[in-house]
């Protein structure tokens, strides 16, 4: 069997996907219940901070996780990310004041600042370049399954046993993720011993300029996700959903189905074309959500949003690695994720601030974000035009 015909679904890749599924389930299972939980603590006016604080520390930690991934190794950085989830799950019931909760959201953000960065670099290490889109799509599929199972399972546990048990379950899922990661083979060829210099971040360590185009699209497209994480739990309840995780389940199922083929399409036809389609579909999804006033339309909007993100995510991730230097994959992936967290954080903070528990403002906020996605479409078309012009000049 030739190299091109070998399956990408090796034991290493399957274990990586399983670890990410458990990790994703761990932190996502909290999301639908946190707005009401914060209100019960007396912090309803801080709902916009639930996601924005989480993404703030995730973004801040990216340069460190990128540097550690490139120098110390992929496996230990993945383990650190999951370990943060384990600790935070046990601390939520203890730090039960508004200030304690917000502090934990800050700390909890380090989890996604570390694990996804090293995981994407690990995928690029073990998968041939011409199949990165397919592999990242399948890995993203598993991450998305965790994003679907987590919220639904979290709401179910809260309804049956209370929110503290849900926090503990979150910790256990992350713990199993660590066990899997620690039994995986390291793929960094020139691994260095952990030392102080790895925690000293210079200007050149923060972002990879080569992947700025992917970073801009990531930032603009993920403002919508910040809004959805912050506002959809309340909107779901408003339209009559008894399980506030149902939206996340519907959009993830749609995303999962699309990811089976979306990554392969970007490998064959190019990243920009696929990304453009994803942006257009995502914008349409926000319009459907903003116009819906019942559960059926909520689920239709969720499914369309899932299709959009299922197309966008693997294509943008593969595009990032395409644009990067092989020796700085960790930094390149970290740059993409910094853009993602900034987008999510801005969407959550600005959307949550304007929302202020006035439910009928949610459709207005969703429609405004359509303009942000249109800006992304315009930028992508401009980038493609400039790139074609440069190619012609070189020829």
PDB file of N, CA, C and O in Angstrom, residues 251-292:
ATOM      1  N   UNK A 251     -27.058  22.109  16.678  1.00  0.00           N
ATOM      2  CA  UNK A 251     -26.045  22.693  15.803  1.00  0.00           C
ATOM      3  C   UNK A 251     -24.819  21.786  15.705  1.00  0.00           C
ATOM      4  O   UNK A 251     -24.173  21.684  14.653  1.00  0.00           O
ATOM      5  N   UNK A 252     -24.523  21.047  16.779  1.00  0.00           N
ATOM      6  CA  UNK A 252     -23.363  20.162  16.736  1.00  0.00           C
ATOM      7  C   UNK A 252     -23.630  18.934  15.874  1.00  0.00           C
ATOM      8  O   UNK A 252     -22.739  18.470  15.153  1.00  0.00           O
ATOM      9  N   UNK A 253     -24.836  18.404  15.948  1.00  0.00           N
ATOM     10  CA  UNK A 253     -25.182  17.260  15.092  1.00  0.00           C
ATOM     11  C   UNK A 253     -25.032  17.649  13.619  1.00  0.00           C
ATOM     12  O   UNK A 253     -24.438  16.907  12.813  1.00  0.00           O
ATOM     13  N   UNK A 254     -25.530  18.828  13.260  1.00  0.00           N
ATOM     14  CA  UNK A 254     -25.395  19.300  11.878  1.00  0.00           C
ATOM     15  C   UNK A 254     -23.933  19.503  11.511  1.00  0.00           C
ATOM     16  O   UNK A 254     -23.491  19.144  10.413  1.00  0.00           O
ATOM     17  N   UNK A 255     -23.176  20.057  12.444  1.00  0.00           N
ATOM     18  CA  UNK A 255     -21.755  20.288  12.207  1.00  0.00           C
ATOM     19  C   UNK A 255     -21.011  18.979  12.006  1.00  0.00           C
ATOM     20  O   UNK A 255     -20.146  18.860  11.122  1.00  0.00           O
ATOM     21  N   UNK A 256     -21.359  17.989  12.813  1.00  0.00           N
ATOM     22  CA  UNK A 256     -20.724  16.680  12.714  1.00  0.00           C
ATOM     23  C   UNK A 256     -20.967  16.061  11.340  1.00  0.00           C
ATOM     24  O   UNK A 256     -20.051  15.535  10.691  1.00  0.00           O
ATOM     25  N   UNK A 257     -22.209  16.117  10.871  1.00  0.00           N
ATOM     26  CA  UNK A 257     -22.552  15.515   9.582  1.00  0.00           C
ATOM     27  C   UNK A 257     -21.798  16.190   8.435  1.00  0.00           C
ATOM     28  O   UNK A 257     -21.344  15.526   7.501  1.00  0.00           O
ATOM     29  N   UNK A 258     -21.640  17.513   8.522  1.00  0.00           N
ATOM     30  CA  UNK A 258     -20.947  18.246   7.471  1.00  0.00           C
ATOM     31  C   UNK A 258     -19.452  17.953   7.475  1.00  0.00           C
ATOM     32  O   UNK A 258     -18.814  17.863   6.419  1.00  0.00           O
ATOM     33  N   UNK A 259     -18.879  17.809   8.662  1.00  0.00           N
ATOM     34  CA  UNK A 259     -17.433  17.630   8.770  1.00  0.00           C
ATOM     35  C   UNK A 259     -16.936  16.354   8.102  1.00  0.00           C
ATOM     36  O   UNK A 259     -15.745  16.259   7.772  1.00  0.00           O
ATOM     37  N   UNK A 260     -17.799  15.369   7.915  1.00  0.00           N
ATOM     38  CA  UNK A 260     -17.377  14.146   7.247  1.00  0.00           C
ATOM     39  C   UNK A 260     -16.813  14.439   5.852  1.00  0.00           C
ATOM     40  O   UNK A 260     -15.913  13.750   5.387  1.00  0.00           O
ATOM     41  N   UNK A 261     -17.341  15.473   5.199  1.00  0.00           N
ATOM     42  CA  UNK A 261     -16.877  15.778   3.850  1.00  0.00           C
ATOM     43  C   UNK A 261     -16.235  17.132   3.680  1.00  0.00           C
ATOM     44  O   UNK A 261     -15.501  17.350   2.712  1.00  0.00           O
ATOM     45  N   UNK A 262     -16.478  18.068   4.624  1.00  0.00           N
ATOM     46  CA  UNK A 262     -16.014  19.446   4.454  1.00  0.00           C
ATOM     47  C   UNK A 262     -14.498  19.539   4.373  1.00  0.00           C
ATOM     48  O   UNK A 262     -13.939  20.283   3.553  1.00  0.00           O
ATOM     49  N   UNK A 263     -13.803  18.789   5.232  1.00  0.00           N
ATOM     50  CA  UNK A 263     -12.346  18.834   5.221  1.00  0.00           C
ATOM     51  C   UNK A 263     -11.766  18.353   3.906  1.00  0.00           C
ATOM     52  O   UNK A 263     -10.827  18.943   3.361  1.00  0.00           O
ATOM     53  N   UNK A 264     -12.325  17.267   3.369  1.00  0.00           N
ATOM     54  CA  UNK A 264     -11.856  16.735   2.087  1.00  0.00           C
ATOM     55  C   UNK A 264     -12.069  17.739   0.954  1.00  0.00           C
ATOM     56  O   UNK A 264     -11.231  17.874   0.063  1.00  0.00           O
ATOM     57  N   UNK A 265     -13.195  18.443   0.996  1.00  0.00           N
ATOM     58  CA  UNK A 265     -13.484  19.433  -0.047  1.00  0.00           C
ATOM     59  C   UNK A 265     -12.435  20.540  -0.040  1.00  0.00           C
ATOM     60  O   UNK A 265     -11.966  20.977  -1.102  1.00  0.00           O
ATOM     61  N   UNK A 266     -12.034  20.995   1.146  1.00  0.00           N
ATOM     62  CA  UNK A 266     -11.028  22.057   1.214  1.00  0.00           C
ATOM     63  C   UNK A 266      -9.664  21.550   0.753  1.00  0.00           C
ATOM     64  O   UNK A 266      -8.857  22.322   0.220  1.00  0.00           O
ATOM     65  N   UNK A 267      -9.373  20.256   0.945  1.00  0.00           N
ATOM     66  CA  UNK A 267      -8.122  19.677   0.442  1.00  0.00           C
ATOM     67  C   UNK A 267      -8.092  19.684  -1.091  1.00  0.00           C
ATOM     68  O   UNK A 267      -7.043  19.876  -1.701  1.00  0.00           O
ATOM     69  N   UNK A 268      -9.251  19.478  -1.695  1.00  0.00           N
ATOM     70  CA  UNK A 268      -9.316  19.332  -3.155  1.00  0.00           C
ATOM     71  C   UNK A 268      -9.520  20.650  -3.887  1.00  0.00           C
ATOM     72  O   UNK A 268      -8.970  20.864  -4.973  1.00  0.00           O
ATOM     73  N   UNK A 269     -10.319  21.542  -3.310  1.00  0.00           N
ATOM     74  CA  UNK A 269     -10.722  22.746  -4.030  1.00  0.00           C
ATOM     75  C   UNK A 269     -10.159  24.038  -3.445  1.00  0.00           C
ATOM     76  O   UNK A 269     -10.466  25.120  -3.961  1.00  0.00           O
ATOM     77  N   UNK A 270      -9.385  23.944  -2.404  1.00  0.00           N
ATOM     78  CA  UNK A 270      -8.779  25.142  -1.826  1.00  0.00           C
ATOM     79  C   UNK A 270      -9.541  25.669  -0.632  1.00  0.00           C
ATOM     80  O   UNK A 270     -10.768  25.577  -0.575  1.00  0.00           O
ATOM     81  N   UNK A 271      -8.807  26.260   0.299  1.00  0.00           N
ATOM     82  CA  UNK A 271      -9.420  26.744   1.545  1.00  0.00           C
ATOM     83  C   UNK A 271     -10.340  27.960   1.330  1.00  0.00           C
ATOM     84  O   UNK A 271     -11.448  27.989   1.868  1.00  0.00           O
ATOM     85  N   UNK A 272      -9.907  28.996   0.582  1.00  0.00           N
ATOM     86  CA  UNK A 272     -10.731  30.209   0.488  1.00  0.00           C
ATOM     87  C   UNK A 272     -12.150  29.978  -0.028  1.00  0.00           C
ATOM     88  O   UNK A 272     -13.106  30.576   0.480  1.00  0.00           O
ATOM     89  N   UNK A 273     -12.307  29.120  -1.044  1.00  0.00           N
ATOM     90  CA  UNK A 273     -13.640  28.871  -1.583  1.00  0.00           C
ATOM     91  C   UNK A 273     -14.553  28.248  -0.529  1.00  0.00           C
ATOM     92  O   UNK A 273     -15.732  28.611  -0.403  1.00  0.00           O
ATOM     93  N   UNK A 274     -14.016  27.307   0.223  1.00  0.00           N
ATOM     94  CA  UNK A 274     -14.805  26.630   1.255  1.00  0.00           C
ATOM     95  C   UNK A 274     -15.115  27.590   2.394  1.00  0.00           C
ATOM     96  O   UNK A 274     -16.230  27.609   2.933  1.00  0.00           O
ATOM     97  N   UNK A 275     -14.142  28.403   2.773  1.00  0.00           N
ATOM     98  CA  UNK A 275     -14.347  29.382   3.852  1.00  0.00           C
ATOM     99  C   UNK A 275     -15.424  30.393   3.457  1.00  0.00           C
ATOM    100  O   UNK A 275     -16.274  30.768   4.282  1.00  0.00           O
ATOM    101  N   UNK A 276     -15.408  30.842   2.214  1.00  0.00           N
ATOM    102  CA  UNK A 276     -16.427  31.777   1.732  1.00  0.00           C
ATOM    103  C   UNK A 276     -17.819  31.186   1.883  1.00  0.00           C
ATOM    104  O   UNK A 276     -18.749  31.857   2.370  1.00  0.00           O
ATOM    105  N   UNK A 277     -17.982  29.932   1.491  1.00  0.00           N
ATOM    106  CA  UNK A 277     -19.290  29.268   1.636  1.00  0.00           C
ATOM    107  C   UNK A 277     -19.696  29.188   3.099  1.00  0.00           C
ATOM    108  O   UNK A 277     -20.858  29.429   3.461  1.00  0.00           O
ATOM    109  N   UNK A 278     -18.737  28.882   3.966  1.00  0.00           N
ATOM    110  CA  UNK A 278     -19.040  28.798   5.395  1.00  0.00           C
ATOM    111  C   UNK A 278     -19.495  30.119   5.981  1.00  0.00           C
ATOM    112  O   UNK A 278     -20.425  30.170   6.796  1.00  0.00           O
ATOM    113  N   UNK A 279     -18.869  31.213   5.580  1.00  0.00           N
ATOM    114  CA  UNK A 279     -19.253  32.543   6.079  1.00  0.00           C
ATOM    115  C   UNK A 279     -20.667  32.909   5.638  1.00  0.00           C
ATOM    116  O   UNK A 279     -21.453  33.455   6.426  1.00  0.00           O
ATOM    117  N   UNK A 280     -20.993  32.624   4.390  1.00  0.00           N
ATOM    118  CA  UNK A 280     -22.332  32.954   3.875  1.00  0.00           C
ATOM    119  C   UNK A 280     -23.401  32.156   4.615  1.00  0.00           C
ATOM    120  O   UNK A 280     -24.444  32.703   5.023  1.00  0.00           O
ATOM    121  N   UNK A 281     -23.156  30.870   4.820  1.00  0.00           N
ATOM    122  CA  UNK A 281     -24.138  30.022   5.508  1.00  0.00           C
ATOM    123  C   UNK A 281     -24.295  30.450   6.968  1.00  0.00           C
ATOM    124  O   UNK A 281     -25.411  30.485   7.505  1.00  0.00           O
ATOM    125  N   UNK A 282     -23.191  30.810   7.620  1.00  0.00           N
ATOM    126  CA  UNK A 282     -23.252  31.264   9.016  1.00  0.00           C
ATOM    127  C   UNK A 282     -24.070  32.544   9.145  1.00  0.00           C
ATOM    128  O   UNK A 282     -24.870  32.702  10.080  1.00  0.00           O
ATOM    129  N   UNK A 283     -23.875  33.471   8.215  1.00  0.00           N
ATOM    130  CA  UNK A 283     -24.658  34.720   8.229  1.00  0.00           C
ATOM    131  C   UNK A 283     -26.145  34.426   8.078  1.00  0.00           C
ATOM    132  O   UNK A 283     -26.986  35.023   8.764  1.00  0.00           O
ATOM    133  N   UNK A 284     -26.477  33.510   7.194  1.00  0.00           N
ATOM    134  CA  UNK A 284     -27.884  33.136   6.995  1.00  0.00           C
ATOM    135  C   UNK A 284     -28.455  32.504   8.261  1.00  0.00           C
ATOM    136  O   UNK A 284     -29.615  32.735   8.627  1.00  0.00           O
ATOM    137  N   UNK A 285     -27.638  31.713   8.955  1.00  0.00           N
ATOM    138  CA  UNK A 285     -28.090  31.080  10.201  1.00  0.00           C
ATOM    139  C   UNK A 285     -28.468  32.126  11.247  1.00  0.00           C
ATOM    140  O   UNK A 285     -29.496  31.994  11.936  1.00  0.00           O
ATOM    141  N   UNK A 286     -27.672  33.176  11.365  1.00  0.00           N
ATOM    142  CA  UNK A 286     -27.986  34.231  12.333  1.00  0.00           C
ATOM    143  C   UNK A 286     -29.298  34.923  11.984  1.00  0.00           C
ATOM    144  O   UNK A 286     -30.066  35.307  12.872  1.00  0.00           O
ATOM    145  N   UNK A 287     -29.548  35.082  10.691  1.00  0.00           N
ATOM    146  CA  UNK A 287     -30.813  35.692  10.273  1.00  0.00           C
ATOM    147  C   UNK A 287     -32.000  34.811  10.676  1.00  0.00           C
ATOM    148  O   UNK A 287     -33.007  35.306  11.196  1.00  0.00           O
ATOM    149  N   UNK A 288     -31.874  33.504  10.458  1.00  0.00           N
ATOM    150  CA  UNK A 288     -32.957  32.578  10.823  1.00  0.00           C
ATOM    151  C   UNK A 288     -33.197  32.597  12.327  1.00  0.00           C
ATOM    152  O   UNK A 288     -34.342  32.647  12.798  1.00  0.00           O
ATOM    153  N   UNK A 289     -32.118  32.578  13.109  1.00  0.00           N
ATOM    154  CA  UNK A 289     -32.252  32.612  14.572  1.00  0.00           C
ATOM    155  C   UNK A 289     -32.932  33.897  15.020  1.00  0.00           C
ATOM    156  O   UNK A 289     -33.806  33.887  15.899  1.00  0.00           O
ATOM    157  N   UNK A 290     -32.556  35.013  14.405  1.00  0.00           N
ATOM    158  CA  UNK A 290     -33.122  36.303  14.814  1.00  0.00           C
ATOM    159  C   UNK A 290     -34.599  36.423  14.463  1.00  0.00           C
ATOM    160  O   UNK A 290     -35.346  37.155  15.122  1.00  0.00           O
ATOM    161  N   UNK A 291     -35.042  35.707  13.442  1.00  0.00           N
ATOM    162  CA  UNK A 291     -36.436  35.792  13.008  1.00  0.00           C
ATOM    163  C   UNK A 291     -37.327  34.747  13.687  1.00  0.00           C
ATOM    164  O   UNK A 291     -38.549  34.865  13.676  1.00  0.00           O
ATOM    165  N   UNK A 292     -36.734  33.722  14.256  1.00  0.00           N
ATOM    166  CA  UNK A 292     -37.512  32.636  14.864  1.00  0.00           C
ATOM    167  C   UNK A 292     -38.093  33.010  16.209  1.00  0.00           C
ATOM    168  O   UNK A 292     -37.459  33.720  16.998  1.00  0.00           O
TER     169      UNK A 292
END
